[in-house]
Coordinates of C-alpha atoms and ligand atoms in Angstrom, one line a residue:
X120 CA -46.0 70.6 -4.1
X121 CA -43.4 69.6 -7.0
X122 CA -43.8 71.9 -10.1
X123 CA -44.9 69.2 -12.5
X124 CA -47.7 68.1 -10.0
X125 CA -48.8 71.7 -9.9
X126 CA -49.3 71.7 -13.8
X127 CA -51.4 68.4 -13.8
X128 CA -53.5 69.9 -10.8
X129 CA -54.0 73.2 -12.9
X130 CA -54.9 71.3 -16.1
X131 CA -57.7 69.5 -14.3
X132 CA -58.9 72.9 -13.1
X133 CA -58.5 74.7 -16.6
X134 CA -60.3 71.6 -18.2
X135 CA -63.1 71.8 -15.7
X136 CA -63.5 75.6 -15.9
X137 CA -63.3 75.6 -19.8
X138 CA -65.9 72.8 -19.9
X139 CA -68.2 74.7 -17.6
X140 CA -68.0 78.0 -19.7
X141 CA -68.5 76.2 -22.9
X142 CA -69.7 72.6 -22.9
X143 CA -69.2 71.9 -26.6
X144 CA -65.7 73.5 -26.4
X145 CA -63.5 70.3 -26.5
X146 CA -65.6 68.3 -28.7
X147 CA -65.4 71.0 -31.6
X148 CA -61.5 71.5 -30.8
X149 CA -61.0 67.8 -31.2
X150 CA -62.7 67.5 -34.5
X151 CA -60.4 69.6 -36.5
X152 CA -57.7 72.4 -36.5
X153 CA -57.7 75.4 -39.0
X154 CA -54.9 77.8 -37.8
X155 CA -54.4 80.6 -40.1
X156 CA -51.1 81.3 -38.5
X157 CA -47.7 79.4 -38.2
X158 CA -45.4 80.7 -35.5
X159 CA -41.6 79.9 -35.5
X160 CA -40.6 81.2 -32.1
X161 CA -37.6 80.8 -29.5
X162 CA -38.0 78.1 -27.0
X163 CA -37.6 80.7 -24.3
X164 CA -40.2 80.1 -21.5
X165 CA -41.0 83.9 -21.5
X166 CA -42.3 84.2 -24.8
X167 CA -45.2 81.6 -25.1
X168 CA -46.6 82.4 -28.6
X169 CA -50.3 81.9 -27.6
X170 CA -50.5 83.9 -24.5
X171 CA -48.5 87.0 -25.7
X172 CA -50.9 87.5 -28.7
X173 CA -54.0 86.4 -26.7
X174 CA -54.7 83.5 -29.0
X175 CA -57.1 80.4 -28.4
X176 CA -56.0 76.8 -28.8
X177 CA -56.5 76.1 -32.5
X178 CA -55.4 79.4 -33.8
X179 CA -51.6 79.0 -33.9
X180 CA -49.6 76.1 -35.3
X181 CA -46.1 76.3 -33.6
X182 CA -42.6 75.5 -33.9
X183 CA -40.0 76.6 -31.4
X184 CA -36.3 76.1 -31.0
X185 CA -33.3 78.1 -29.7
X186 CA -33.1 81.5 -31.4
X187 CA -36.1 80.9 -33.6
X188 CA -33.9 79.5 -36.6
X189 CA -35.0 78.2 -39.8
X190 CA -32.3 75.8 -40.8
X191 CA -32.3 74.3 -44.4
X192 CA -31.3 70.9 -43.1
X193 CA -33.6 70.9 -40.1
X194 CA -36.3 68.2 -40.8
X195 CA -38.2 69.2 -37.6
X196 CA -38.8 72.8 -38.6
X197 CA -39.1 71.7 -42.4
X198 CA -41.9 69.2 -41.6
X199 CA -43.6 71.8 -39.5
X200 CA -43.6 74.4 -42.5
X201 CA -44.4 71.8 -45.2
X202 CA -47.5 70.5 -43.0
X203 CA -48.5 74.2 -42.1
X204 CA -48.2 75.4 -45.7
X205 CA -49.2 72.4 -47.9
X206 CA -51.9 70.9 -45.8
X207 CA -53.3 73.5 -43.2
X208 CA -52.8 76.3 -45.9
X209 CA -51.8 78.9 -43.3
X210 CA -52.1 82.5 -44.4
X211 CA -49.2 83.8 -42.5
X212 CA -45.9 82.7 -41.2
X213 CA -44.4 84.6 -38.2
X214 CA -40.7 84.3 -37.2
X215 CA -40.7 85.9 -33.8
X216 CA -37.4 86.7 -32.0
X217 CA -36.9 88.4 -28.7
X218 CA -34.7 90.9 -27.3
X219 CA -32.0 89.7 -24.7
X220 CA -32.3 86.0 -26.3
X221 CA -29.7 83.8 -24.6
X222 CA -29.2 82.0 -27.8
X223 CA -28.2 84.9 -29.7
X224 CA -26.2 86.3 -26.8
X225 CA -24.2 83.0 -26.4
X226 CA -23.5 83.2 -30.4
X227 CA -21.6 86.2 -29.7
X228 CA -19.2 84.5 -27.3
X229 CA -16.9 81.7 -27.6
X230 CA -18.1 78.2 -27.8
X231 CA -18.7 76.4 -24.6
X232 CA -16.9 73.1 -24.5
X233 CA -19.5 71.4 -22.5
X234 CA -22.3 72.1 -25.0
X235 CA -21.1 70.3 -27.8
X236 CA -24.5 70.1 -29.6
X237 CA -25.7 73.5 -28.9
X238 CA -22.5 75.0 -30.2
X239 CA -23.3 73.6 -33.7
X240 CA -26.8 75.1 -33.6
X241 CA -25.5 78.4 -32.6
X242 CA -23.0 78.4 -35.7
X243 CA -25.8 79.6 -37.9
X244 CA -26.4 82.7 -35.5
X245 CA -22.5 83.1 -35.7
X246 CA -22.5 83.3 -39.6
X247 CA -25.3 86.0 -39.2
X248 CA -23.1 87.9 -36.8
X249 CA -20.2 87.6 -39.2
X250 CA -22.5 88.9 -42.2
X251 CA -23.2 91.9 -40.2
X252 CA -20.0 92.1 -38.0
X253 CA -19.1 95.8 -38.8
X254 CA -22.9 97.2 -38.0
X255 CA -23.1 95.0 -34.8
X256 CA -19.5 95.8 -33.3
X257 CA -20.0 99.5 -33.9
X258 CA -22.7 99.2 -30.9
X259 CA -21.3 100.0 -27.4
X260 CA -22.9 97.6 -25.0
X261 CA -23.2 93.9 -25.1
X262 CA -27.0 94.4 -24.7
X263 CA -27.1 96.6 -27.8
X264 CA -24.9 94.1 -29.8
X265 CA -27.3 91.1 -28.6
X266 CA -30.3 93.1 -29.5
X267 CA -29.3 94.3 -33.1
X268 CA -28.2 90.7 -33.7
X269 CA -31.8 89.4 -32.5
X270 CA -33.3 91.7 -35.1
X271 CA -30.9 90.7 -37.9
X272 CA -31.5 87.1 -37.2
X273 CA -35.3 87.6 -37.3
X274 CA -34.9 89.3 -40.8
X275 CA -32.4 86.5 -41.8
X276 CA -34.8 83.6 -40.9
X277 CA -37.8 85.2 -43.0
X278 CA -35.4 85.5 -45.8
X279 CA -34.5 81.9 -45.3
X280 CA -38.2 80.9 -45.4
X281 CA -38.3 82.7 -48.8
X282 CA -35.4 80.5 -50.0
X283 CA -37.3 77.3 -49.5
X284 CA -39.0 75.4 -52.4
X285 CA -42.1 74.9 -50.0
X286 CA -42.7 78.6 -49.7
X287 CA -41.9 79.3 -53.4
X288 CA -44.3 76.7 -54.6
X289 CA -47.0 78.0 -52.5
X290 CA -46.4 81.5 -53.5
X291 CA -46.7 80.3 -57.2
X292 CA -49.7 78.1 -56.7
X293 CA -51.6 79.9 -53.9
X294 CA -50.3 83.5 -53.7
X295 CA -49.8 82.7 -50.0
X296 CA -48.4 82.7 -47.2
X297 CA -47.4 86.0 -46.2
X298 CA -44.1 86.1 -44.2
X299 CA -43.5 88.1 -41.1
X300 CA -40.7 88.9 -38.9
X301 CA -41.4 90.1 -35.4
X302 CA -39.6 90.9 -32.3
X303 CA -40.7 90.8 -28.9
X304 CA -39.6 93.0 -25.7
X305 CA -39.4 90.9 -22.6
X306 CA -39.5 94.3 -20.5
X307 CA -42.8 95.6 -21.8
X308 CA -44.5 92.8 -23.4
X309 CA -44.8 94.5 -26.8
X310 CA -44.2 93.1 -30.4
X311 CA -42.7 95.0 -33.2
X312 CA -42.7 94.2 -37.0
X313 CA -39.4 94.0 -38.5
X314 CA -40.0 92.7 -42.0
X315 CA -43.0 91.5 -44.3
X316 CA -42.6 89.5 -47.2
X317 CA -45.7 89.1 -49.3
X318 CA -46.2 86.3 -51.8
X319 CA -44.4 86.7 -54.8
X320 CA -41.6 88.8 -53.2
X321 CA -38.1 88.8 -54.9
X322 CA -35.9 86.0 -54.0
X323 CA -32.2 85.9 -55.1
X324 CA -31.8 83.9 -58.0
X325 CA -29.5 81.5 -56.5
X326 CA -32.3 80.4 -54.3
X327 CA -34.8 80.0 -56.9
X328 CA -35.9 76.7 -58.3
X329 CA -34.8 76.3 -62.2
X330 CA -37.8 76.7 -64.5
X331 CA -37.3 73.2 -66.0
X332 CA -34.9 70.3 -65.9
X333 CA -32.4 70.0 -68.7
Ligands
CO808 CO1 -34.3 83.2 -27.1

């Protein structure tokens, strides 16, 4: 059986089992979503948000891209954040990276000419490496350097969220959401917390909105 056919078959079995266990399940879920969590994670197939935290459908609103980046000109990510914060009013935004991330590892190497688009996406990671080059280069192995940059990347992405007017306005008006940076270890399945920014945390003045227009 082809891999996509297996998915369709598994879907039928899952829907049937779920309906048998809880006959009203899909009707309830179809009516509304009230997730308290926005998850910004890596596209890596080994880090499926819902599964690693044992969450049910309806609990986590998610955006995933290569190396879990929050880029200020990425309308895809920004739209997800705006909808999650302003409409769904999530209480927590979690940026979750993972050790041995292929995107982070690639950013420590030269650009690959055949991956012209991906090279540009990885530029943001190269910038973070450049900002912390002394610290990262002190580490001996490629694995250690990659994994430290994975952590620095998560911390930087949480900070970038706090630079967004969407977040600053929500912090002022709703005292929410709380921002979190987590990292996942592929070899034992454990999440660690790296950074937490509660509503109202300090934001560098150059990223703050001016009080009023002149
Ligand atoms: Co990754």
